[in-house]
Amino acid sequence: MLRTIKPKTARTKRILEKREPQVHENVKQCLFLKGTSSSEILKLAVTDLNSLLKPHTKKFTKPNPIHPFESVDSLNFLSLKNDCSHLVLSHHKKKRPHTLTFIRTFAHTVLDMLELHIDPETFRTISQFKNKKCAVGLKPMLAFSGTPFEGPVESRFTLAKSMLLDFFRGVEATGVDVEGLQYMIHFSASDEIPGEPAPIIRMRVYLVKTRRSGQKVPRVEVEEMGPRIDFTVGREQVAEEAVMKTALKKPKGLEPRTKKNITTDVVGDKMGKIHLGKQDFANLQTRKMKGLKRSREERKAGEETDAEEDGGVEVKRVQLEA
Amino acid sequence: MPKSNSPSKLAESIDDGAMDVSTPVETAATNSSYQCASLKKYRKVVTVDKPTPYSFDLGNLLAIDPNPVPADADETAITAIARDAAQVLINQLLTTCDIKSTSDGVTLNLPAPSTPIPREKPVPEAKPPTTWEKFAAKKGIKDKKRGEGKMVYDEATGEWVPKWGYKGKNKDGDDQWLVEVDEKKEMETGIAHNARADGRRERKEKVRRNERKQRANERKAGKGGR
C-alpha cells in the first residue's frame, strides 16, 4: 500500500484534502491500463473510448502483469496512486481475445469487474465515420434497449448496464444546456435464449440532430459517429453486498428539506395550505349606534382609577459622590 | 472481410480506410417503425409508439427501452431503435424539465439522478469535536458574530465607544456621581462598601483568573508536546 504522507506544504495539503472522501464527489476518473499482451484492435478501441471520456481519463500505454480475476492488489494500488475509481484493463489472449475488463473501485478497493470481449470483425473506430464529431467533454445522452438489461434478477447484463452507465454518464449536473445535447451512446442487446450463447451488447454512438417539426418538440434524427463496438460478455465479479450497501449510502442533508403545507400536484401547480387561526367574536366590529356609546361620566370614572394605580413611588437610599 | 485475417492485419486495413463506413445521409428514410406512405409526412412525426413504455432517469440523461431487440437486427434496424430512443428522451426532457433561457442559451434543469450508482469513496465522517468545542457546548458558549467589532454605541452620549480599554464601556460604573447602596451586602459584610471600587476590583480579578486558567491549560497541553 501507499505510505500515508504528512503534508509539508500548503499545496500538498490541498491536494490531499481533495482526495479525501467528499460529500459532493468529483467526477469519477477513468484509468486505461494494458495487460501483459494487447492487440491493435484494443489499442484503437481504447483510444476511442478515451476520447469519449475525456477529460476525466488517464491513459497508460506500458504493459502491466495484471490478472484481475486472480489478484486485485495492483489494481487497488493503481486506483489509489492515481486517484481513479474506474479502471479499464485491455488484454488479449488466445482464450480471451480482445478483452476490455471494466473495473469499479470503492475507497480504492475493487468493487466489481466485468469482462467484455470486442468483436474484431464489426469494430469500427471514430475516424472511420467520415463526419463531424461532437465537442469534447459533453455530457452524453444514454439509452439502453433490449430485455436483458431489464432483468428483475441480477445478471451480467444488469451489471453491464450499471457499469456502462457509471462509466459514460460524465459530469453529474443539475442543469444542461440544450446546445450540449449533441450525442447519444446507445447500448442494445437482443433477447436471452436459453441454450444459445449470450447475446452481444452493441455499443453505438450517434450524433443527435433536431429538426423543426411544426410542433412543440423537434423531430430528432441520428447519425452514427463511432466508435461501433460489439461486446461479448465474459467473466464478471459482483460486489459484496455489504460493501455495495455502504457504497450506495447517501450523505445526509443532500436532499432539499421539504416545506410544510406546500405541495405540487400532478399538473405541476403549487398548492399551499394556510391556517388562519380562530376568530375572536368579542372584538368584532359591529354597527356603531349612538345608544351603545359610553356616557361622559362613565369615561371620567375610568380615567381616575387608572391614575391611582401607578401613583406610588418607590424610595431608594443612594450614596452621593465622595 | 475474410475471417482468417489476424488482428494486426485487420487493424492495418482499418488504417488504410478499407473498412470506412459511409454514413447514411438520411437514416430516417430507413426507419421501419413508421409505415407512412410519404417520406415527408413521417419526418414530422415526433411521437414513438412502442408496446412497452420507456422509463427514464433524466438526471443521467438516460432512457431505457425495455422492448425486445430482434436477434437478427442489422445496422439500420439498430439505428431506428436508437433514433426512437433519442426522440423519446428529448421529448421527455423538453416536456418535463424546467426550461430557463438566459443570454448564454437555453438550459434545462435536471432532476436528481434516480439510478443508484455506487460512490467513489465512503461518506465522510463527522470530525470529532475538539476539547474547546466540547467545553463550549457544555457551557453554552456561542461563536461571536463575525464582524462584531471592538466599538459599541453609547446611547447616553450618542457616540461610539470601545467595549474595553481607555474610556471603555466596561468602566461605566466607575465614575458615576450617584450610586445605589446595596443594603444586603452591607448587612452581610458589616462594612460600608464602595460600589465604584467594586467594578474595578472585579475586572482585575477576572484578568487574573483568566491568566491562571491560561497557565494551567498550557501546563496541561505541554505534556503532549508544544
Coordinates of C-alpha atoms in Angstrom, one line a residue:
Chain A
M1 CA 0.0 0.0 0.0
L2 CA 0.9 3.6 -0.4
R3 CA 2.5 5.2 2.7
T4 CA 0.5 7.9 4.3
I5 CA 2.0 11.3 3.7
K6 CA 2.0 14.1 6.1
P7 CA 1.7 17.3 4.0
K8 CA 4.7 19.5 4.3
T9 CA 3.4 22.4 2.1
A10 CA 0.1 24.0 1.9
R11 CA -0.2 22.8 -1.7
T12 CA 0.2 19.2 -0.9
K13 CA -2.2 19.6 1.9
R14 CA -4.8 21.0 -0.5
I15 CA -4.2 18.1 -2.9
L16 CA -4.5 15.5 -0.2
E17 CA -7.7 17.2 1.1
K18 CA -9.2 16.9 -2.4
R19 CA -8.5 13.2 -2.3
E20 CA -10.3 12.7 1.0
P21 CA -14.0 11.5 0.9
Q22 CA -16.3 14.3 0.0
V23 CA -20.0 14.9 0.3
H24 CA -20.2 16.2 -3.2
E25 CA -18.0 13.9 -5.2
N26 CA -15.9 14.8 -8.2
V27 CA -16.4 13.0 -11.5
K28 CA -15.0 9.5 -11.4
Q29 CA -11.7 9.4 -13.2
C30 CA -11.1 6.5 -15.6
L31 CA -7.7 4.9 -15.9
F32 CA -6.9 2.9 -19.1
L33 CA -4.4 0.1 -18.5
K34 CA -2.7 -2.5 -20.6
G35 CA -2.4 -6.1 -19.5
T36 CA 0.6 -8.4 -20.4
S37 CA -0.4 -8.5 -24.0
S38 CA -2.6 -6.3 -26.1
S39 CA -3.8 -6.1 -29.6
E40 CA -4.1 -3.4 -32.3
I41 CA -7.9 -3.6 -32.1
L42 CA -7.7 -3.0 -28.4
K43 CA -5.4 -0.1 -28.9
L44 CA -7.8 1.6 -31.3
A45 CA -10.8 0.9 -29.1
V46 CA -9.1 2.3 -26.0
T47 CA -8.1 5.5 -28.0
D48 CA -11.7 6.0 -29.0
L49 CA -13.2 5.3 -25.5
N50 CA -10.6 7.6 -24.1
S51 CA -11.7 10.4 -26.5
L52 CA -15.3 9.8 -25.4
L53 CA -14.5 10.0 -21.7
K54 CA -12.1 13.0 -21.9
P55 CA -11.1 15.0 -19.9
H56 CA -11.8 12.6 -16.9
T57 CA -9.2 10.0 -18.0
K58 CA -5.7 8.8 -17.7
K59 CA -4.2 6.5 -20.2
F60 CA -1.2 4.3 -19.6
T61 CA 0.5 2.6 -22.5
K62 CA 3.0 0.3 -21.0
P63 CA 2.1 -3.4 -20.3
N64 CA 1.4 -4.5 -16.7
P65 CA 1.5 -8.0 -15.4
I66 CA -2.1 -7.7 -14.1
H67 CA -4.6 -10.6 -13.9
P68 CA -7.7 -9.0 -12.4
F69 CA -9.6 -12.3 -11.6
E70 CA -6.5 -13.7 -9.8
S71 CA -5.3 -10.8 -7.8
V72 CA -6.6 -7.3 -7.3
D73 CA -3.7 -5.9 -5.3
S74 CA -2.1 -4.0 -8.2
L75 CA -5.5 -2.6 -9.3
N76 CA -6.1 -1.3 -5.8
F77 CA -2.7 0.3 -5.8
L78 CA -3.1 1.9 -9.2
S79 CA -6.5 3.2 -8.2
L80 CA -5.1 4.8 -5.0
K81 CA -2.0 6.1 -6.6
N82 CA -3.8 7.8 -9.5
D83 CA -7.0 8.6 -7.6
C84 CA -9.0 6.9 -10.2
S85 CA -12.1 4.8 -9.3
H86 CA -12.7 3.5 -12.8
L87 CA -10.2 1.2 -14.4
V88 CA -10.3 -0.3 -17.9
L89 CA -7.7 -3.1 -18.4
S90 CA -7.1 -4.2 -22.0
H91 CA -5.6 -7.6 -22.6
H92 CA -5.5 -10.0 -25.5
K93 CA -5.0 -13.7 -25.2
K94 CA -5.9 -16.7 -27.3
K95 CA -8.5 -17.9 -24.8
R96 CA -10.0 -14.4 -24.2
P97 CA -9.3 -12.3 -27.3
H98 CA -9.6 -8.5 -27.4
T99 CA -10.8 -8.2 -23.8
L100 CA -11.6 -5.0 -22.0
T101 CA -12.1 -5.5 -18.3
F102 CA -14.2 -2.8 -16.8
I103 CA -13.4 -2.3 -13.1
R104 CA -15.0 -0.1 -10.5
T105 CA -13.4 0.6 -7.2
F106 CA -14.9 1.9 -3.9
A107 CA -12.5 3.5 -1.5
H108 CA -9.6 2.3 -3.7
T109 CA -10.5 -1.3 -3.4
V110 CA -12.0 -3.3 -6.3
L111 CA -15.8 -3.3 -6.1
D112 CA -16.9 -5.2 -9.2
M113 CA -15.5 -6.2 -12.5
L114 CA -16.9 -7.2 -15.9
E115 CA -15.1 -8.6 -18.9
L116 CA -16.2 -7.5 -22.4
H117 CA -14.7 -9.0 -25.5
I118 CA -14.6 -6.9 -28.6
D119 CA -15.7 -8.5 -31.8
P120 CA -12.9 -7.5 -34.2
E121 CA -14.9 -8.1 -37.3
T122 CA -17.6 -5.5 -36.6
F123 CA -15.4 -3.0 -34.8
R124 CA -15.2 0.5 -36.3
T125 CA -13.3 3.5 -35.0
I126 CA -14.4 7.1 -34.7
S127 CA -12.2 8.1 -37.6
Q128 CA -13.8 5.6 -39.9
F129 CA -17.0 7.5 -39.8
K130 CA -16.4 10.5 -42.1
N131 CA -18.5 13.2 -40.5
K132 CA -18.4 16.0 -38.0
K133 CA -17.8 14.9 -34.4
C134 CA -19.2 16.4 -31.2
A135 CA -17.3 18.6 -28.8
V136 CA -15.1 17.1 -26.1
G137 CA -16.3 16.6 -22.6
L138 CA -20.0 16.9 -23.1
K139 CA -22.5 15.0 -21.0
P140 CA -23.9 12.3 -23.3
M141 CA -27.4 11.1 -23.5
L142 CA -27.6 7.4 -22.8
A143 CA -30.0 4.7 -23.9
F144 CA -30.3 1.0 -23.2
S145 CA -32.5 -1.1 -25.5
G146 CA -33.4 -4.7 -25.0
T147 CA -34.9 -7.0 -22.4
P148 CA -31.6 -8.4 -20.9
F149 CA -30.8 -5.1 -19.3
E150 CA -34.2 -5.1 -17.6
G151 CA -34.0 -8.4 -15.7
P152 CA -35.5 -8.3 -12.2
V153 CA -32.7 -10.7 -11.1
E154 CA -29.1 -9.5 -11.1
S155 CA -27.3 -10.8 -14.2
R156 CA -24.2 -10.0 -16.2
F157 CA -26.4 -7.6 -18.3
T158 CA -27.8 -5.6 -15.4
L159 CA -24.2 -5.3 -14.1
A160 CA -23.1 -4.2 -17.5
K161 CA -25.9 -1.6 -17.6
S162 CA -24.9 -0.3 -14.2
M163 CA -21.2 -0.2 -15.1
L164 CA -21.6 1.3 -18.6
L165 CA -24.0 4.0 -17.2
D166 CA -21.4 4.8 -14.4
F167 CA -18.5 4.9 -16.9
F168 CA -20.1 7.0 -19.6
R169 CA -22.6 9.3 -17.8
G170 CA -20.0 12.1 -17.3
V171 CA -20.5 15.1 -15.0
E172 CA -23.3 14.9 -12.5
A173 CA -25.2 18.1 -13.5
T174 CA -28.2 19.9 -12.1
G175 CA -28.8 21.6 -15.5
V176 CA -27.8 21.1 -19.0
D177 CA -27.6 23.4 -22.0
V178 CA -29.9 22.4 -24.8
E179 CA -27.0 23.0 -27.2
G180 CA -25.0 20.4 -25.3
L181 CA -27.3 17.6 -26.1
Q182 CA -25.2 16.6 -29.1
Y183 CA -24.7 12.9 -28.9
M184 CA -26.1 9.7 -27.6
I185 CA -24.5 6.5 -26.6
H186 CA -26.8 3.6 -27.3
F187 CA -26.5 0.1 -26.0
S188 CA -28.7 -2.7 -27.2
A189 CA -28.9 -6.4 -26.6
S190 CA -31.3 -8.9 -28.1
D191 CA -33.2 -11.4 -26.0
E192 CA -31.5 -14.1 -24.0
I193 CA -32.5 -17.5 -25.3
P194 CA -31.6 -20.5 -23.1
G195 CA -29.3 -23.0 -24.8
E196 CA -27.8 -20.3 -27.1
P197 CA -24.8 -18.2 -26.5
A198 CA -25.4 -15.0 -24.6
P199 CA -26.5 -12.0 -26.7
I200 CA -23.9 -9.4 -27.7
I201 CA -24.1 -5.9 -26.4
R202 CA -23.9 -3.4 -29.2
M203 CA -22.5 0.0 -28.5
R204 CA -23.3 2.7 -31.0
V205 CA -22.6 6.4 -30.7
Y206 CA -24.8 8.8 -32.6
L207 CA -24.8 12.5 -33.2
V208 CA -28.2 13.8 -32.4
K209 CA -29.7 16.3 -34.8
T210 CA -33.0 18.1 -34.3
R211 CA -35.3 19.5 -37.0
R212 CA -38.3 21.7 -36.8
S213 CA -41.4 19.6 -36.8
G214 CA -44.0 22.4 -36.6
Q215 CA -44.9 21.1 -33.1
K216 CA -43.6 21.9 -29.7
V217 CA -40.9 19.2 -29.7
P218 CA -38.5 18.8 -32.6
R219 CA -38.1 15.8 -34.8
V220 CA -34.9 14.0 -33.9
E221 CA -32.5 12.4 -36.4
V222 CA -29.4 10.4 -35.5
E223 CA -26.2 10.0 -37.4
E224 CA -23.6 7.4 -36.4
M225 CA -20.4 9.0 -35.2
G226 CA -18.4 6.0 -33.9
P227 CA -17.0 4.0 -32.3
R228 CA -19.1 1.0 -33.2
I229 CA -18.2 -1.9 -30.8
D230 CA -19.9 -5.2 -30.4
F231 CA -19.2 -6.7 -26.9
T232 CA -19.5 -10.3 -25.9
V233 CA -19.9 -10.6 -22.2
G234 CA -17.2 -12.6 -20.4
R235 CA -16.4 -13.2 -16.7
E236 CA -17.8 -11.0 -14.0
Q237 CA -17.2 -10.4 -10.3
V238 CA -20.1 -8.8 -8.5
A239 CA -19.7 -6.6 -5.5
E240 CA -20.1 -7.9 -2.0
E241 CA -23.5 -7.0 -0.6
A242 CA -22.2 -5.2 2.5
V243 CA -19.7 -3.2 0.6
M244 CA -22.2 -2.2 -2.1
K245 CA -24.6 -1.1 0.6
T246 CA -22.0 1.3 2.1
A247 CA -21.1 2.5 -1.4
L248 CA -24.7 3.3 -2.1
K249 CA -25.2 5.3 1.1
K250 CA -26.1 8.9 0.5
P251 CA -24.7 11.6 2.8
K252 CA -27.2 13.4 5.0
G253 CA -28.5 16.8 4.1
L254 CA -28.2 16.5 0.4
E255 CA -31.9 16.3 -0.3
P256 CA -33.7 19.6 -0.1
R257 CA -35.8 20.0 3.0
T258 CA -39.5 19.6 2.4
K259 CA -41.5 22.6 3.2
K260 CA -44.6 22.1 5.3
N261 CA -48.0 22.6 3.9
I262 CA -46.7 23.2 0.4
T263 CA -47.4 20.6 -2.3
T264 CA -47.2 20.3 -6.0
D265 CA -50.0 18.5 -7.7
V266 CA -49.8 16.3 -10.8
V267 CA -50.2 19.2 -13.2
G268 CA -47.3 21.0 -11.6
D269 CA -49.3 23.7 -9.8
K270 CA -48.0 24.7 -6.4
M271 CA -50.6 24.3 -3.6
G272 CA -50.4 25.9 -0.2
K273 CA -52.4 25.3 3.0
I274 CA -53.0 28.3 5.2
H275 CA -54.0 28.3 8.9
L276 CA -56.0 31.4 9.8
G277 CA -56.4 30.8 13.5
K278 CA -59.7 31.2 15.5
Q279 CA -61.7 34.4 15.0
D280 CA -62.4 36.4 18.2
F281 CA -66.0 37.4 18.1
A282 CA -65.7 39.7 21.2
N283 CA -63.6 42.2 19.2
L284 CA -65.9 42.0 16.2
Q285 CA -66.8 45.5 14.9
T286 CA -70.5 45.6 14.6
R287 CA -72.6 48.5 13.5
K288 CA -72.0 51.7 15.5
M289 CA -75.0 53.2 17.3
K290 CA -75.4 56.3 19.5
G291 CA -77.3 54.3 22.1
L292 CA -74.4 51.9 22.7
K293 CA -71.8 54.7 23.3
R294 CA -70.3 55.2 26.8
S295 CA -71.5 58.3 28.5
R296 CA -69.2 61.1 29.6
E297 CA -69.5 60.2 33.4
E298 CA -68.5 56.6 32.7
R299 CA -65.4 57.6 30.8
K300 CA -64.3 60.1 33.5
A301 CA -64.6 57.4 36.2
G302 CA -62.5 55.0 34.2
E303 CA -59.6 57.6 33.9
E304 CA -59.5 58.3 37.6
T305 CA -59.0 54.7 38.6
D306 CA -56.1 54.4 36.1
A307 CA -54.2 57.3 37.7
E308 CA -54.5 55.8 41.2
E309 CA -52.9 52.6 40.1
D310 CA -49.5 54.0 39.1
G311 CA -49.3 56.8 41.6
G312 CA -47.0 55.2 44.2
V313 CA -43.2 56.0 44.1
E314 CA -40.5 53.6 45.5
V315 CA -37.9 55.3 47.6
K316 CA -34.3 54.1 47.5
R317 CA -31.3 55.1 49.6
V318 CA -28.5 56.5 47.5
Q319 CA -24.8 57.3 48.0
L320 CA -23.6 60.6 46.7
E321 CA -20.2 61.1 45.0
A322 CA -17.5 61.2 47.6
Chain B
M1 CA -13.6 -9.2 -44.7
P2 CA -12.3 -12.8 -44.5
K3 CA -12.3 -14.3 -41.1
S4 CA -8.7 -15.6 -41.4
N5 CA -7.3 -12.1 -41.0
S6 CA -5.1 -11.7 -38.0
P7 CA -6.0 -8.8 -35.7
S8 CA -2.9 -6.8 -36.7
K9 CA -3.8 -7.1 -40.4
L10 CA -7.3 -6.1 -39.5
A11 CA -6.0 -3.0 -37.8
E12 CA -3.9 -2.2 -40.8
S13 CA -6.8 -2.4 -43.1
I14 CA -8.7 -0.1 -40.7
D15 CA -5.9 2.4 -41.1
D16 CA -5.9 2.1 -44.9
G17 CA -9.5 3.1 -44.9
A18 CA -10.7 -0.2 -46.5
M19 CA -13.4 -0.6 -43.9
D20 CA -14.6 3.0 -43.7
V21 CA -18.2 3.4 -43.1
S22 CA -20.2 5.6 -45.4
T23 CA -22.7 7.2 -43.1
P24 CA -26.2 7.1 -44.5
V25 CA -27.3 10.6 -45.4
E26 CA -30.9 10.1 -44.3
T27 CA -31.2 7.5 -41.6
A28 CA -34.8 8.3 -41.1
A29 CA -35.6 7.0 -44.6
T30 CA -34.9 3.5 -43.5
N31 CA -36.9 3.8 -40.3
S32 CA -39.0 0.7 -40.3
S33 CA -41.2 1.7 -37.3
Y34 CA -43.3 4.0 -39.4
Q35 CA -45.4 2.7 -42.1
C36 CA -46.3 6.1 -43.5
A37 CA -46.8 6.4 -47.2
S38 CA -45.0 9.6 -47.8
L39 CA -41.5 10.4 -46.5
K40 CA -42.3 14.0 -45.9
K41 CA -45.2 13.1 -43.5
Y42 CA -43.3 11.0 -41.1
R43 CA -40.3 13.3 -41.0
K44 CA -42.6 15.5 -38.9
V45 CA -43.7 12.6 -36.6
V46 CA -42.4 13.3 -33.1
T47 CA -44.1 10.5 -31.2
V48 CA -42.9 7.0 -30.8
D49 CA -45.3 4.1 -30.3
K50 CA -43.9 1.0 -28.6
P51 CA -45.7 -1.8 -26.8
T52 CA -43.8 -1.2 -23.6
P53 CA -43.3 2.4 -22.5
Y54 CA -39.8 3.7 -21.9
S55 CA -38.5 4.6 -18.5
F56 CA -36.2 7.5 -17.8
D57 CA -33.6 8.7 -15.5
L58 CA -33.4 12.3 -16.6
G59 CA -30.7 13.2 -14.1
N60 CA -28.4 11.0 -16.0
L61 CA -30.0 11.8 -19.4
L62 CA -30.9 8.1 -19.6
A63 CA -33.7 6.4 -21.5
I64 CA -34.4 2.7 -21.0
D65 CA -36.3 0.9 -23.7
P66 CA -37.5 -2.5 -22.4
N67 CA -38.8 -3.6 -25.8
P68 CA -37.1 -6.7 -27.2
V69 CA -34.5 -6.1 -29.9
P70 CA -34.7 -8.7 -32.7
A71 CA -31.7 -11.1 -32.7
D72 CA -31.1 -10.6 -36.4
A73 CA -31.2 -6.8 -36.3
D74 CA -29.0 -5.1 -38.8
E75 CA -27.4 -1.7 -38.6
T76 CA -30.4 0.2 -40.0
A77 CA -32.7 -1.5 -37.5
I78 CA -30.5 -0.6 -34.6
T79 CA -30.2 3.0 -35.9
A80 CA -34.0 3.1 -36.0
I81 CA -34.3 1.9 -32.4
A82 CA -31.6 4.4 -31.3
R83 CA -33.4 7.2 -33.1
D84 CA -36.7 6.4 -31.4
A85 CA -34.9 6.3 -28.0
A86 CA -33.3 9.7 -28.7
Q87 CA -36.6 11.2 -29.8
V88 CA -38.4 9.9 -26.7
L89 CA -35.6 11.1 -24.4
I90 CA -35.6 14.6 -26.0
N91 CA -39.4 14.7 -25.8
Q92 CA -39.3 13.8 -22.2
L93 CA -36.6 16.3 -21.4
L94 CA -38.3 19.2 -23.1
T95 CA -41.8 18.5 -21.7
T96 CA -41.0 17.6 -18.0
C97 CA -37.9 19.7 -17.2
D98 CA -38.0 23.4 -16.3
I99 CA -36.6 25.4 -19.2
K100 CA -34.6 28.5 -18.4
S101 CA -33.5 30.8 -21.1
T102 CA -30.7 33.2 -20.4
S103 CA -28.4 35.3 -22.6
D104 CA -26.0 32.3 -22.7
G105 CA -28.5 30.0 -24.1
V106 CA -31.4 27.7 -23.1
T107 CA -30.7 25.4 -20.2
L108 CA -32.8 22.5 -18.8
N109 CA -33.0 22.0 -15.1
L110 CA -32.4 18.3 -14.5
P111 CA -33.9 16.3 -11.6
A112 CA -31.5 14.4 -9.3
P113 CA -30.3 11.1 -10.8
S114 CA -32.6 8.2 -9.7
T115 CA -30.5 5.2 -10.7
P116 CA -28.4 4.0 -7.7
I117 CA -24.7 4.3 -8.5
P118 CA -22.0 3.5 -6.0
R119 CA -20.0 6.3 -4.6
E120 CA -16.3 6.7 -5.3
K121 CA -15.3 7.0 -1.6
P122 CA -17.3 6.5 1.6
V123 CA -19.5 9.2 3.0
P124 CA -17.2 11.5 5.0
E125 CA -17.4 11.0 8.8
A126 CA -18.1 14.0 11.0
K127 CA -14.9 15.2 12.7
P128 CA -14.8 14.5 16.4
P129 CA -15.3 17.8 18.4
T130 CA -12.2 19.5 19.8
T131 CA -11.8 20.0 23.5
W132 CA -12.8 23.6 23.1
E133 CA -15.9 22.7 21.1
K134 CA -17.0 20.2 23.8
F135 CA -16.4 22.8 26.6
A136 CA -18.2 25.5 24.6
A137 CA -21.2 23.2 24.1
K138 CA -21.3 22.4 27.8
K139 CA -21.1 26.0 28.8
G140 CA -23.4 27.2 26.1
I141 CA -20.8 29.5 24.6
K142 CA -21.6 30.6 21.1
D143 CA -19.3 32.0 18.5
K144 CA -19.4 35.8 18.4
K145 CA -20.9 37.0 15.2
R146 CA -18.3 37.7 12.6
G147 CA -17.7 41.4 12.0
E148 CA -18.7 42.3 15.5
G149 CA -16.0 44.9 16.3
K150 CA -14.5 46.5 19.4
M151 CA -16.7 49.5 19.4
V152 CA -20.2 49.8 20.8
Y153 CA -22.8 52.6 20.6
D154 CA -23.3 54.6 23.7
E155 CA -26.9 55.7 23.7
A156 CA -26.5 58.2 26.5
T157 CA -23.9 60.3 24.7
G158 CA -24.7 59.2 21.2
E159 CA -21.1 58.2 20.4
W160 CA -19.2 55.0 19.5
V161 CA -17.0 54.0 22.4
P162 CA -14.7 51.0 22.9
K163 CA -16.0 48.0 24.8
W164 CA -12.9 47.9 26.9
G165 CA -9.7 49.7 27.4
Y166 CA -9.2 53.5 27.6
K167 CA -12.6 55.1 28.1
G168 CA -14.1 51.7 27.7
K169 CA -17.8 50.9 28.2
N170 CA -17.0 48.4 30.9
K171 CA -15.8 51.2 33.1
D172 CA -19.2 52.9 33.1
G173 CA -19.9 52.3 36.7
D174 CA -16.6 53.8 37.9
D175 CA -17.3 57.5 37.6
Q176 CA -21.0 57.8 38.4
W177 CA -21.8 60.7 40.6
L178 CA -24.7 58.8 42.2
V179 CA -24.6 55.1 43.1
E180 CA -27.2 53.0 44.8
V181 CA -26.1 51.3 48.0
D182 CA -26.5 47.6 48.2
E183 CA -28.0 47.2 51.6
K184 CA -28.0 43.4 51.6
K185 CA -24.2 43.3 51.0
E186 CA -23.6 45.9 53.7
M187 CA -25.5 43.8 56.2
E188 CA -23.6 40.7 55.3
T189 CA -20.1 42.2 55.4
G190 CA -20.7 44.8 58.0
I191 CA -18.7 47.5 56.3
A192 CA -19.8 50.4 54.1
H193 CA -18.9 49.1 50.7
N194 CA -17.8 51.2 47.7
A195 CA -19.7 50.3 44.6
R196 CA -17.3 52.4 42.4
A197 CA -14.3 50.4 43.5
D198 CA -16.1 47.1 43.2
G199 CA -16.3 47.3 39.4
R200 CA -12.5 47.8 39.1
R201 CA -11.8 45.0 41.6
E202 CA -14.0 42.6 39.7
R203 CA -12.3 43.4 36.4
K204 CA -8.8 42.9 37.8
E205 CA -9.9 39.6 39.4
K206 CA -11.3 38.4 36.1
V207 CA -8.0 39.1 34.3
R208 CA -6.0 37.3 37.0
R209 CA -8.4 34.4 36.9
N210 CA -8.0 34.1 33.1
E211 CA -4.3 34.2 33.3
R212 CA -4.3 31.5 35.9
K213 CA -6.5 29.3 33.7
Q214 CA -4.3 30.0 30.7
R215 CA -1.2 28.9 32.6
A216 CA -3.0 25.7 33.7
N217 CA -4.1 25.0 30.1
E218 CA -0.5 25.5 28.8
R219 CA 0.8 23.2 31.5
K220 CA -1.8 20.5 30.5
A221 CA -1.0 20.9 26.8
G222 CA 2.7 20.9 27.4
K223 CA 2.6 17.2 28.2
G224 CA 1.5 16.5 24.6
G225 CA 4.4 18.5 23.2
R226 CA 4.1 22.2 22.5

